[in-house]
XYZ file of C-alpha atoms in Angstrom:
763
model
C -1.783 -23.671 -3.019
C 1.372 -24.297 -1.567
C 3.413 -23.333 -4.977
C 1.458 -20.229 -4.401
C 1.599 -19.476 -0.654
C 6.146 -20.175 -1.887
C 5.781 -17.105 -4.274
C 4.026 -15.195 -2.909
C 6.171 -15.092 0.744
C 9.317 -15.057 -1.005
C 8.057 -11.562 -3.598
C 7.064 -10.157 -0.112
C 9.885 -11.219 1.347
C 12.552 -9.742 -2.151
C 10.627 -6.570 -2.315
C 10.034 -5.709 1.657
C 13.804 -5.943 1.619
C 14.154 -3.453 -1.275
C 12.034 -0.980 -0.020
C 9.049 -1.214 -2.712
C 5.893 -1.912 -1.342
C 5.179 1.655 -0.116
C 5.783 3.964 2.638
C 7.627 2.641 6.190
C 10.948 3.364 8.221
C 13.513 1.403 6.504
C 13.801 -0.390 10.102
C 10.334 -1.586 8.974
C 10.871 -2.781 5.656
C 13.795 -4.958 6.735
C 11.511 -6.683 9.258
C 8.705 -7.884 6.945
C 11.505 -8.394 4.134
C 12.783 -11.338 7.734
C 9.674 -12.365 8.534
C 8.084 -13.239 5.416
C 11.406 -14.786 4.716
C 10.860 -16.649 8.048
C 8.106 -18.276 6.250
C 8.920 -18.798 3.383
C 11.876 -21.336 4.548
C 9.894 -22.368 7.934
C 7.156 -24.139 5.165
C 9.962 -25.233 2.901
C 11.576 -27.224 5.616
C 12.839 -30.296 4.631
C 11.080 -33.836 5.556
C 14.366 -35.277 7.033
C 18.026 -34.764 7.073
C 18.669 -37.997 6.912
C 17.532 -38.732 3.928
C 19.632 -36.033 2.361
C 23.876 -36.893 1.079
C 26.034 -34.587 3.827
C 27.608 -32.241 1.784
C 23.886 -31.106 0.730
C 23.226 -30.587 4.368
C 26.157 -28.800 5.305
C 25.822 -26.606 1.824
C 22.668 -25.350 2.107
C 23.145 -24.319 5.643
C 26.567 -22.327 4.974
C 24.113 -20.910 1.902
C 21.670 -19.906 4.859
C 23.795 -18.167 6.654
C 25.478 -16.066 4.005
C 21.726 -15.100 2.411
C 21.747 -13.439 6.209
C 24.749 -11.713 6.298
C 24.729 -10.495 2.062
C 20.827 -9.145 3.119
C 22.870 -6.580 5.716
C 24.456 -5.087 3.107
C 23.496 -3.368 -0.191
C 21.357 -3.404 -2.790
C 23.011 -5.827 -4.671
C 24.451 -7.880 -2.176
C 19.968 -8.174 -0.565
C 19.282 -8.808 -4.285
C 22.595 -11.821 -4.106
C 21.399 -12.311 -1.132
C 17.120 -13.340 -2.613
C 18.776 -15.588 -4.684
C 20.856 -18.028 -2.506
C 17.953 -18.494 -0.461
C 15.707 -20.478 -2.460
C 18.996 -22.573 -3.606
C 19.863 -23.273 -0.714
C 16.345 -24.658 0.391
C 15.987 -26.497 -3.455
C 19.543 -28.338 -1.494
C 17.578 -28.735 1.931
C 14.180 -30.450 0.246
C 14.609 -34.436 -0.831
C 14.272 -34.896 -4.898
C 11.483 -36.466 -4.737
C 9.875 -33.719 -2.180
C 7.843 -31.398 -4.899
C 7.774 -28.228 -3.159
C 11.540 -28.450 -4.554
C 10.499 -27.740 -7.936
C 8.944 -24.845 -6.590
C 11.525 -22.829 -5.264
C 14.021 -23.630 -8.108
C 11.960 -21.306 -10.876
C 12.979 -18.865 -7.829
C 16.499 -18.383 -8.424
C 16.518 -18.031 -12.515
C 13.759 -15.297 -11.568
C 15.451 -13.347 -8.978
C 18.912 -13.683 -11.230
C 16.022 -11.329 -13.618
C 14.965 -9.121 -11.531
C 18.113 -9.013 -9.889
C 18.746 -7.650 -13.792
C 15.627 -5.605 -14.207
C 16.824 -3.587 -11.140
C 20.093 -2.820 -12.483
C 19.228 -1.749 -15.747
C 16.193 0.907 -14.276
C 18.968 2.034 -11.617
C 21.805 2.940 -14.577
C 20.109 2.686 -17.503
C 19.008 6.794 -17.145
C 16.539 6.362 -20.273
C 14.907 3.227 -19.557
C 14.044 5.384 -16.517
C 12.360 7.725 -18.033
C 10.462 5.209 -20.070
C 9.229 3.076 -17.918
C 8.009 5.872 -15.216
C 5.991 8.295 -18.262
C 4.937 5.081 -19.045
C 3.259 4.464 -15.834
C 2.102 8.554 -15.290
C -0.009 7.305 -19.000
C -1.007 3.865 -17.680
C -1.965 5.145 -14.622
C -3.913 8.135 -15.959
C -6.059 6.033 -19.164
C -7.131 4.056 -15.926
C -8.590 6.819 -14.372
C -9.803 8.245 -17.732
C -12.348 4.542 -17.048
C -13.623 5.590 -13.598
C -13.741 8.494 -13.706
C -10.683 9.560 -11.591
C -7.925 11.631 -12.168
C -5.297 8.923 -11.168
C -1.812 10.541 -11.679
C 0.685 7.601 -10.242
C 4.355 7.055 -11.042
C 5.537 4.490 -11.264
C 6.584 2.297 -7.391
C 2.878 3.672 -6.522
C 2.138 1.307 -9.874
C 3.705 -1.555 -8.355
C 6.202 -0.944 -11.451
C 8.661 -3.870 -9.385
C 5.298 -5.992 -7.806
C 4.913 -6.319 -12.264
C 8.155 -7.125 -12.939
C 8.971 -10.129 -10.411
C 6.502 -11.544 -11.258
C 7.515 -11.090 -15.745
C 10.848 -12.688 -14.052
C 9.002 -15.868 -11.857
C 7.295 -16.078 -15.562
C 10.404 -15.799 -17.654
C 12.165 -18.649 -15.436
C 9.553 -21.035 -16.162
C 9.524 -21.067 -20.114
C 13.781 -20.917 -19.394
C 13.679 -24.139 -17.091
C 10.086 -26.335 -18.862
C 10.267 -28.843 -21.471
C 7.786 -28.599 -22.978
C 8.299 -24.053 -23.797
C 4.942 -22.351 -24.507
C 5.598 -19.408 -26.145
C 2.285 -18.512 -26.666
C 1.208 -19.307 -23.229
C 4.270 -16.902 -21.917
C 2.853 -13.337 -23.677
C -0.401 -14.269 -22.517
C 0.423 -14.103 -18.587
C 2.569 -11.065 -19.833
C -0.409 -9.073 -21.345
C -2.347 -10.614 -18.107
C 0.044 -8.857 -16.019
C -1.202 -4.945 -16.616
C -4.635 -5.463 -16.201
C -3.615 -6.555 -12.584
C -2.627 -2.888 -12.427
C -5.953 -1.439 -13.687
C -8.049 -4.079 -12.113
C -6.539 -2.367 -8.835
C -6.295 0.872 -9.384
C -9.428 0.661 -10.851
C -11.102 -0.899 -6.982
C -8.913 1.682 -5.269
C -11.144 4.686 -5.363
C -13.825 2.488 -4.348
C -11.423 1.744 -1.608
C -10.772 4.495 -0.016
C -14.408 4.851 -0.395
C -15.175 2.353 2.197
C -11.988 3.034 4.347
C -12.946 6.562 4.493
C -16.700 5.545 5.967
C -15.403 2.360 8.141
C -11.693 2.910 9.174
C -10.659 6.664 8.153
C -7.332 6.056 10.712
C -6.531 3.239 7.530
C -7.609 5.348 3.988
C -3.663 6.510 3.778
C -2.848 2.715 2.788
C -4.447 3.776 -0.276
C -1.276 5.327 -0.641
C 0.518 2.375 -0.705
C -1.273 0.118 -2.856
C 1.715 -2.909 -3.763
C 0.633 -5.230 -1.840
C -2.825 -5.252 -3.481
C -0.815 -5.714 -6.890
C 1.140 -8.545 -5.623
C -1.988 -10.567 -4.434
C -3.281 -9.396 -7.843
C -0.926 -10.826 -9.196
C -0.649 -14.195 -7.664
C -4.399 -15.705 -9.599
C -2.133 -14.573 -12.988
C 0.375 -16.532 -11.032
C -1.737 -19.314 -10.472
C -3.140 -19.572 -14.773
C 0.346 -19.655 -15.679
C 1.716 -22.725 -13.394
C -1.148 -24.818 -14.398
C -0.609 -23.886 -18.268
C 3.517 -25.113 -17.192
C 3.118 -27.539 -15.062
C 3.693 -30.927 -16.962
C 6.821 -28.996 -18.297
C 8.983 -28.612 -15.028
C 12.120 -30.927 -15.271
C 14.403 -32.146 -11.966
C 15.895 -28.939 -11.838
C 19.861 -30.941 -11.865
C 23.724 -29.353 -11.654
C 24.898 -29.382 -15.222
C 28.186 -29.845 -15.060
C 28.643 -27.222 -12.542
C 32.409 -27.472 -12.238
C 32.538 -26.135 -15.325
C 29.546 -23.836 -15.720
C 29.918 -21.370 -12.646
C 33.474 -20.253 -13.825
C 31.789 -19.052 -17.132
C 28.370 -17.949 -15.306
C 29.981 -15.995 -12.424
C 31.810 -14.112 -15.471
C 28.834 -13.481 -17.513
C 27.727 -11.968 -13.991
C 31.267 -9.501 -13.550
C 30.592 -8.542 -17.171
C 27.279 -7.412 -16.953
C 26.935 -5.581 -13.641
C 29.973 -3.728 -14.714
C 28.424 -2.821 -18.853
C 25.168 -1.734 -16.311
C 27.515 0.169 -13.828
C 29.558 2.071 -15.654
C 29.401 5.841 -15.053
C 30.898 8.870 -13.766
C 33.885 8.826 -11.574
C 34.130 11.314 -8.575
C 37.010 13.635 -9.008
C 38.952 16.315 -7.422
C 37.928 18.834 -7.964
C 39.383 23.140 -7.398
C 39.312 26.135 -9.603
C 36.661 29.317 -9.985
C 33.155 29.740 -9.409
C 31.216 32.525 -10.254
C 27.843 33.291 -8.597
C 25.299 35.623 -10.061
C 24.447 37.965 -8.275
C 20.859 38.592 -9.137
C 17.204 36.181 -7.942
C 15.554 36.479 -5.349
C 18.802 35.412 -2.661
C 20.295 36.766 0.509
C 23.949 36.472 1.335
C 23.360 37.522 5.244
C 25.647 35.943 7.179
C 23.693 35.151 11.235
C 25.459 38.066 13.430
C 24.331 39.107 17.243
C 21.892 41.996 15.769
C 19.652 39.672 14.861
C 18.399 35.920 16.370
C 15.492 33.735 16.062
C 13.920 32.001 13.234
C 14.500 34.781 10.495
C 18.132 35.649 11.523
C 20.546 33.196 9.698
C 20.369 34.758 6.288
C 20.430 31.941 2.598
C 23.382 31.964 1.031
C 25.896 33.882 3.025
C 27.694 30.873 4.563
C 28.294 29.567 1.035
C 31.122 31.257 -0.862
C 33.235 31.744 2.322
C 32.621 27.528 2.224
C 33.901 27.130 -0.477
C 36.878 29.863 -0.657
C 37.568 27.029 2.988
C 38.019 24.749 0.313
C 40.609 26.585 -2.054
C 38.189 27.276 -5.000
C 38.859 31.120 -5.772
C 34.926 32.615 -5.815
C 33.666 35.503 -7.251
C 29.686 36.571 -7.652
C 28.992 38.494 -10.621
C 26.058 41.376 -11.121
C 26.201 39.835 -14.891
C 25.321 40.418 -17.521
C 27.128 37.259 -18.358
C 29.484 37.355 -21.399
C 32.656 34.712 -22.964
C 35.290 36.799 -21.233
C 33.328 36.169 -17.799
C 32.844 32.435 -18.578
C 35.287 30.881 -19.912
C 37.996 31.223 -17.184
C 34.837 29.091 -14.492
C 34.266 25.499 -13.531
C 31.834 26.127 -12.965
C 28.930 29.164 -12.608
C 26.047 28.605 -10.260
C 22.759 30.844 -10.963
C 20.470 30.728 -7.597
C 16.211 32.007 -7.737
C 17.266 34.339 -11.475
C 13.900 36.412 -11.306
C 14.263 37.526 -15.005
C 14.156 36.205 -18.642
C 18.151 36.185 -19.770
C 18.607 38.509 -23.418
C 19.910 35.759 -26.035
C 23.492 36.880 -25.842
C 23.580 35.649 -22.513
C 21.402 32.588 -23.124
C 24.096 32.215 -25.738
C 26.931 32.454 -23.612
C 26.303 29.646 -20.893
C 25.771 26.959 -23.559
C 29.021 27.828 -25.555
C 30.572 28.376 -22.272
C 28.638 24.820 -21.238
C 29.623 22.830 -24.690
C 33.411 24.115 -23.946
C 33.185 22.173 -20.352
C 31.792 24.528 -18.837
C 29.866 23.721 -15.553
C 26.081 25.141 -15.074
C 24.756 24.996 -11.539
C 20.573 25.982 -11.052
C 19.361 26.797 -7.941
C 15.761 27.046 -7.990
C 12.340 26.704 -5.455
C 8.636 25.839 -5.049
C 6.099 27.095 -7.075
C 8.204 29.712 -8.696
C 7.672 32.098 -6.232
C 8.934 35.297 -6.965
C 9.026 34.249 -10.763
C 11.622 32.275 -10.721
C 9.971 29.436 -12.971
C 9.412 31.410 -15.969
C 13.582 32.424 -16.680
C 14.937 29.820 -15.353
C 12.062 27.772 -17.887
C 12.927 29.206 -20.697
C 17.323 28.445 -20.176
C 17.262 24.929 -19.408
C 15.326 24.037 -22.365
C 17.752 23.253 -24.195
C 19.057 20.508 -21.479
C 15.321 19.413 -21.084
C 14.544 20.205 -18.183
C 11.986 22.569 -16.371
C 10.769 23.438 -13.808
C 7.163 22.712 -12.619
C 4.706 24.666 -10.801
C 4.024 22.701 -8.189
C 5.719 21.767 -4.241
C 6.962 18.465 -3.875
C 5.818 17.372 -0.686
C 6.418 14.322 1.547
C 4.611 12.264 3.499
C 6.280 12.953 7.246
C 8.326 15.767 8.712
C 10.843 15.160 5.563
C 12.230 12.763 2.911
C 13.467 10.352 5.059
C 13.346 6.596 3.616
C 11.187 8.410 0.570
C 14.065 9.167 -1.824
C 15.497 7.227 -3.803
C 19.621 7.850 -4.707
C 20.486 7.047 -8.175
C 24.182 6.598 -8.561
C 25.981 9.154 -8.904
C 29.356 10.795 -7.237
C 26.814 13.532 -5.479
C 25.438 11.097 -3.799
C 28.233 8.705 -2.500
C 28.116 8.361 1.321
C 25.012 9.683 2.003
C 22.944 8.264 4.204
C 19.602 9.327 5.229
C 17.599 12.132 3.698
C 19.562 14.789 5.988
C 22.836 14.256 4.681
C 21.384 16.475 1.408
C 18.968 18.983 3.442
C 16.185 18.886 0.478
C 12.799 20.505 1.865
C 10.927 21.506 -0.087
C 11.526 22.861 -3.659
C 9.729 21.889 -6.620
C 10.154 18.691 -8.529
C 11.143 18.413 -12.219
C 10.145 17.567 -15.368
C 12.568 16.200 -17.612
C 13.275 13.973 -20.866
C 16.004 12.504 -22.386
C 18.821 13.510 -22.293
C 18.388 14.488 -19.128
C 18.245 12.059 -16.402
C 16.950 11.468 -12.462
C 20.028 11.905 -10.117
C 17.843 12.264 -6.576
C 14.214 11.042 -6.983
C 11.014 11.837 -5.026
C 10.236 7.558 -5.149
C 7.712 7.806 -1.737
C 5.949 11.960 -1.774
C 3.220 13.964 -4.028
C 3.268 17.387 -6.390
C 1.745 19.537 -4.673
C 0.273 22.073 -7.389
C 0.893 25.225 -6.658
C -1.722 28.209 -6.455
C -1.633 31.006 -8.094
C -5.010 32.791 -6.251
C -1.555 32.589 -3.137
C 0.649 35.379 -3.764
C 0.379 35.881 0.000
C 2.463 32.455 0.524
C 4.832 32.203 -2.715
C 1.699 30.202 -4.380
C 1.648 27.270 -2.447
C -0.647 24.828 -3.031
C -3.167 23.571 -0.058
C 0.111 21.026 1.134
C -2.336 17.649 0.457
C -2.520 14.977 -2.090
C -5.888 16.075 -4.742
C -6.574 14.486 -7.945
C -4.665 15.025 -10.329
C -1.223 15.434 -8.579
C 1.221 13.158 -8.959
C 2.199 10.460 -6.702
C 5.563 9.480 -6.327
C 8.500 8.860 -8.805
C 9.523 12.839 -8.241
C 12.194 14.010 -9.718
C 14.036 16.650 -6.922
C 18.239 16.576 -8.615
C 18.604 16.151 -12.655
C 21.520 16.005 -14.674
C 22.397 16.345 -18.413
C 24.845 16.507 -19.870
C 25.653 19.385 -23.142
C 28.611 19.300 -25.167
C 32.030 18.576 -23.214
C 29.924 19.657 -20.741
C 27.318 19.436 -17.408
C 24.221 20.601 -15.913
C 23.136 19.878 -11.935
C 19.321 21.458 -11.796
C 18.165 21.161 -7.787
C 14.280 21.923 -7.370
C 15.250 23.028 -3.752
C 17.487 25.381 -2.755
C 17.570 24.597 1.221
C 20.515 22.001 0.536
C 23.021 25.322 -0.075
C 21.478 27.442 2.569
C 23.414 28.538 5.808
C 21.347 26.691 8.462
C 21.036 23.672 6.463
C 24.749 23.849 5.789
C 25.368 22.081 8.770
C 23.752 19.018 8.036
C 24.324 19.289 4.121
C 28.269 20.422 4.143
C 29.760 16.563 2.794
C 26.820 16.832 0.018
C 27.676 20.136 -0.977
C 31.701 19.645 -1.108
C 30.989 15.985 -3.557
C 28.936 18.744 -5.980
C 31.123 21.254 -6.260
C 33.984 18.421 -6.339
C 31.439 16.819 -8.955
C 31.221 20.352 -10.446
C 34.964 21.681 -10.743
C 36.475 18.466 -12.099
C 37.428 16.975 -14.598
C 34.975 15.186 -17.121
C 35.128 11.653 -15.822
C 32.560 9.991 -18.229
C 33.796 6.261 -19.753
C 32.938 6.390 -23.335
C 29.961 4.308 -24.702
C 32.331 1.668 -26.194
C 33.443 0.757 -23.447
C 30.391 0.142 -22.131
C 29.186 -1.499 -25.704
C 31.817 -3.629 -24.745
C 31.199 -4.787 -21.425
C 27.305 -5.402 -22.214
C 28.808 -8.003 -26.004
C 31.019 -9.418 -23.849
C 28.303 -10.303 -21.268
C 25.844 -12.114 -24.263
C 28.667 -13.732 -25.635
C 29.572 -14.895 -22.527
C 25.580 -15.550 -21.021
C 25.357 -17.225 -24.682
C 27.754 -20.145 -24.528
C 26.765 -20.649 -20.498
C 23.036 -20.580 -22.050
C 22.413 -24.349 -23.336
C 23.929 -25.573 -19.755
C 22.258 -22.537 -17.601
C 19.247 -23.778 -18.104
C 19.141 -26.163 -15.658
C 21.490 -25.407 -12.956
C 20.501 -24.393 -9.868
C 24.239 -24.250 -9.148
C 25.097 -21.497 -12.962
C 22.394 -19.435 -11.128
C 23.376 -19.075 -8.158
C 27.012 -17.951 -9.703
C 26.116 -16.158 -11.883
C 23.659 -13.500 -8.774
C 27.026 -13.828 -7.541
C 29.065 -12.102 -10.219
C 26.605 -9.954 -9.963
C 26.368 -8.742 -6.655
C 30.408 -8.418 -6.337
C 30.928 -6.969 -8.851
C 28.619 -3.799 -8.671
C 29.580 -3.886 -4.706
C 32.748 -3.398 -5.655
C 31.429 -0.859 -8.757
C 31.023 1.197 -5.521
C 34.023 0.733 -3.817
C 35.697 1.326 -6.572
C 33.612 4.465 -7.443
C 33.711 6.255 -3.948
C 33.561 9.964 -2.856
C 37.229 11.810 -3.865
C 39.173 12.572 -0.461
C 37.344 15.647 1.098
C 38.933 19.259 0.636
C 40.460 20.173 3.801
C 38.165 22.981 5.753
C 40.328 25.617 6.515
C 37.399 27.440 9.166
C 37.535 27.425 12.706
C 35.171 23.827 12.579
C 32.205 22.962 15.236
C 30.655 19.955 15.169
C 27.617 18.765 16.884
C 27.306 14.988 17.866
C 24.598 12.959 16.064
C 25.847 8.934 15.688
C 24.894 8.052 19.454
C 21.499 8.710 19.468
C 21.427 12.163 20.794
C 17.703 13.759 21.751
C 17.781 15.930 19.915
C 16.007 17.178 16.481
C 17.230 17.866 12.933
C 13.816 19.989 11.842
C 15.790 23.097 13.014
C 13.044 25.776 14.855
C 10.838 23.454 17.019
C 11.002 23.294 21.189
C 13.668 20.385 20.653
C 15.743 21.035 17.572
C 19.018 22.843 17.954
C 19.053 26.340 15.676
C 19.877 28.627 18.018
C 23.371 26.544 18.800
C 24.125 26.417 14.815
C 23.493 30.169 14.982
C 25.277 31.241 17.877
C 28.599 28.760 16.708
C 27.973 30.607 13.229
C 27.972 34.006 15.002
C 30.919 32.866 16.922
C 32.595 32.240 13.896
C 32.862 28.819 13.361
C 31.591 26.330 10.476
C 28.815 24.271 12.288
C 28.835 20.446 11.019
C 26.591 17.905 11.651
C 28.131 14.325 11.971
C 26.026 11.312 11.605
C 28.904 8.307 11.464
C 31.257 9.415 14.512
C 35.185 10.550 12.431
C 37.881 10.438 14.090
C 38.917 12.565 11.604
C 37.151 15.172 11.964
C 36.771 15.486 14.635
C 40.970 16.402 14.950
C 40.187 18.240 12.725
C 37.288 20.371 14.157
C 37.975 22.756 16.972
C 34.992 22.402 18.601
C 33.122 19.525 20.108
C 29.122 18.988 21.130
C 27.927 16.277 22.721
C 24.099 16.634 23.724
C 22.414 13.914 25.067
C 23.657 10.889 23.729
C 22.139 7.851 24.295
C 24.439 5.432 23.460
C 27.832 4.770 24.712
C 30.870 5.830 22.993
C 33.277 2.845 22.324
C 36.756 2.487 24.168
C 37.982 4.013 20.271
C 36.070 7.534 20.075
C 36.677 7.563 24.079
C 40.757 7.926 22.622
C 39.707 9.875 19.931
C 38.178 12.507 21.819
C 40.499 12.110 24.790
C 43.779 12.840 22.139
C 41.306 15.322 20.462
C 41.324 17.160 24.541
C 44.098 17.131 25.214
C 46.327 18.694 21.712
C 43.877 21.442 22.271
C 40.406 20.610 21.334
C 37.825 21.954 23.273
C 34.320 19.483 23.693
C 31.233 20.663 25.333
C 28.701 17.388 26.894
C 25.140 18.456 27.909
C 23.805 15.544 28.778
C 21.691 14.905 32.235
C 20.534 12.081 34.266
C 18.155 9.851 31.937
C 20.676 9.642 29.453
C 23.158 8.138 31.654
C 24.138 4.547 29.858
C 24.963 6.845 27.068
C 26.923 9.481 28.516
C 28.462 7.674 31.759
C 31.561 6.582 29.876
C 32.139 9.962 28.439
C 31.964 12.139 31.654
C 34.128 9.149 33.440
C 36.925 10.014 31.065
C 37.756 12.840 32.209
C 36.446 12.250 36.391
C 33.133 12.884 36.484
C 28.773 12.119 37.180
C 25.443 13.035 37.162
C 23.561 12.812 40.116
C 21.066 11.538 40.157
C 18.768 14.952 42.164
C 16.526 16.651 39.706
C 17.540 20.610 40.526
C 14.600 20.968 37.497
C 13.977 24.451 36.555
C 15.777 27.608 37.665
C 17.970 30.724 36.331
C 21.419 31.923 37.534
C 23.735 35.221 37.251
C 27.017 33.522 36.155
C 30.127 35.546 34.153
C 28.087 38.707 34.709
C 24.993 36.943 33.136
C 21.178 35.037 33.752
C 21.895 31.644 32.456
C 18.637 29.732 32.834
C 18.117 25.711 32.739
C 15.464 23.772 32.065
C 15.577 20.599 32.997
C 19.371 20.685 35.840
C 21.138 18.028 36.938
C 23.874 18.458 39.934
C 27.354 16.962 38.701
C 29.832 14.908 40.775
C 33.365 15.992 39.321
C 36.677 14.188 41.298
C 38.949 15.463 39.205
C 41.375 17.891 41.232
C 42.076 20.479 38.771
C 37.948 21.059 37.271
C 36.749 24.737 37.849
C 32.875 25.128 38.885
C 30.889 28.121 36.873
C 27.749 28.203 38.134
C 25.499 25.822 39.730
C 21.835 26.334 41.882
C 21.879 28.438 44.818
C 20.836 25.326 47.325
C 22.469 22.869 46.332
C 26.297 22.620 46.808
C 27.558 20.809 43.704
C 27.730 22.188 40.531
C 25.603 22.173 37.920
C 28.159 23.833 35.240
C 31.757 22.676 35.702
C 34.979 23.594 33.657
C 37.405 20.717 33.259
C 40.856 20.781 32.155
C 42.557 18.703 30.178
C 45.723 19.319 28.705
C 46.075 21.800 25.731
C 42.535 22.420 25.710
C 39.019 20.998 28.459
C 35.663 20.017 28.805
C 32.662 21.716 29.329
C 30.000 19.788 31.401
C 26.629 20.811 31.462
C 24.322 18.872 33.394
C 21.167 19.589 31.796
C 20.454 17.346 27.994
C 18.260 20.760 27.225
C 20.045 23.570 27.941
C 21.379 23.480 24.170
C 18.036 22.741 22.813
C 15.529 25.986 21.072
C 12.744 26.100 24.208
C 16.197 27.445 26.230
C 18.452 29.444 23.404
C 16.263 31.234 20.910
C 12.908 29.837 21.502
């Protein structure tokens, strides 16, 4: 029972750390991973530290600390941490402790799992094969019970099954009596677990609906059921191999560890070699046909629908040095060949044979094609796009790729690719509701909706863009929806988005850096490594691993070195593949601060959002940009910095950056109230200002020839001698708005955290 608990806790901790146990926030995943890992460590605490050699105790403690540090890093480091954790406990337990043997099996098991995860992320055809198999498997299981199941690999608990298989393989390698036929039966039983769990989902859903309807959503996150289902199979296999477990000694660790480390490095490099980011530039053609408009925000239109669609994109690209041409068509070779990239958006008409041929000749010759589409074939775009994209096997589905919460945060899977570099949250991309893509090799996924569903369109819903009911129904794919795909064609590249949102005017406020990388990659030189290079590294890893294998089988230190080699190599590869330097944007820039827990929502048009502020910045000629990670470079490259109700205090270095920015001619606008006193106090005191604890509530006042409305005002105490009061409450002496000159610039402080929210501007 203890051995089963060991495996279950460890597997749960590992899978929660990787976000593979259902849709939840990253913070919740980390918390549960920590809880499971803590339980794993607690039940394996040593009987007596005194019975261990001193170097064992010291080494075990250092390894545990290293595991905690690595667990805070990238996916590769987190995987490495879960190899180090059981290795540390092996050192911390006496030789005669039976738990030591069980823990030792987890070291090679996690290495195997590590390699499988790397392969799934970096070998696109393998991802396609696994996901297609999961879809087919769930459909077949559904037919057995009369249900219409369509589950992606994540919802099918594939990573749980992979870990169980890796654990079984480790027992074969470490066992003295290798019963390969037992291992074969074990592998066959794992899909049976998937079948049984999926067969149970419907009766469990009925029970939940009747007895606890508020819990039925848990059945969309059934990974814990898959984990529980594998434990009896693991228990059976453990009994079959119980007599053949050797002592996990350290055979020639000094000679073995460098060889194992080298094998890990070679294997990781062979798997992770991919396209390098490049500095793009040149000519971009935007086809001026389809369901689109080039409107920009103006002072003649206000409100939610006043932002236009793609009007900011040409200027945004031109400001980075691109030559941008909107062409009405038809497209021919003479028009296409001088361009580095062609952009087709919501194309509503089928292209003729000559135009299609001209496009594919252009791509085959080294050009790039960017296709931007949308959900449910709105305005007839699905047919023309699917007809054009047939040679690269990317098709738009008649659906809406739909998220569970208010966006794709914590629900996306970003595959290794230059355009995904530096993406920290889903809002950096600004994909919302678009079509999912049906792909097969040679196409590969770039961004997936890991947790979400395909909401099949309704052909009768003409008035509402053929949208479905925005609920998950039987027959709709659950999980692992391809949202962005890429394919090679000849010497060129094709990049397809199922949603146009990232390139639209208001979305560019958040997606500007991502869109920059998209066009840098499209217009840069093709930088794929030759397949032979990848093959050389993989062959090198195979040879090195083969040489190490006779010793590696029983050496905890060897497997540990192999895992560290993998983690180091992947992390170094990530560093080397960082995004190219961003193009300077030759436009007046207004940076909206977002890195200190500012109190506003990014969904644009709810009352507590800032869509109205963003539109007004654009109407005044600014390129509005969100800054989610405080950047000294970005602040100094901007003209205007907007800070709205920060809840976390600014550091000394950040305050100096803002002070230098203002001194050199920048304008900083701070809108905050007494509720955010802790977050804004250091910034306001820098400019001789303080929020008073005197609520003035809602009022209106005439100022500068306009009626100014304050939803939730607080007066300001100003000690700066050159401050200029702008306006305040008629019945209170101190101002609510004040301008403070500083150097060549200044700071405008507004004592109202809701002043720039939609409810006050354009709601």
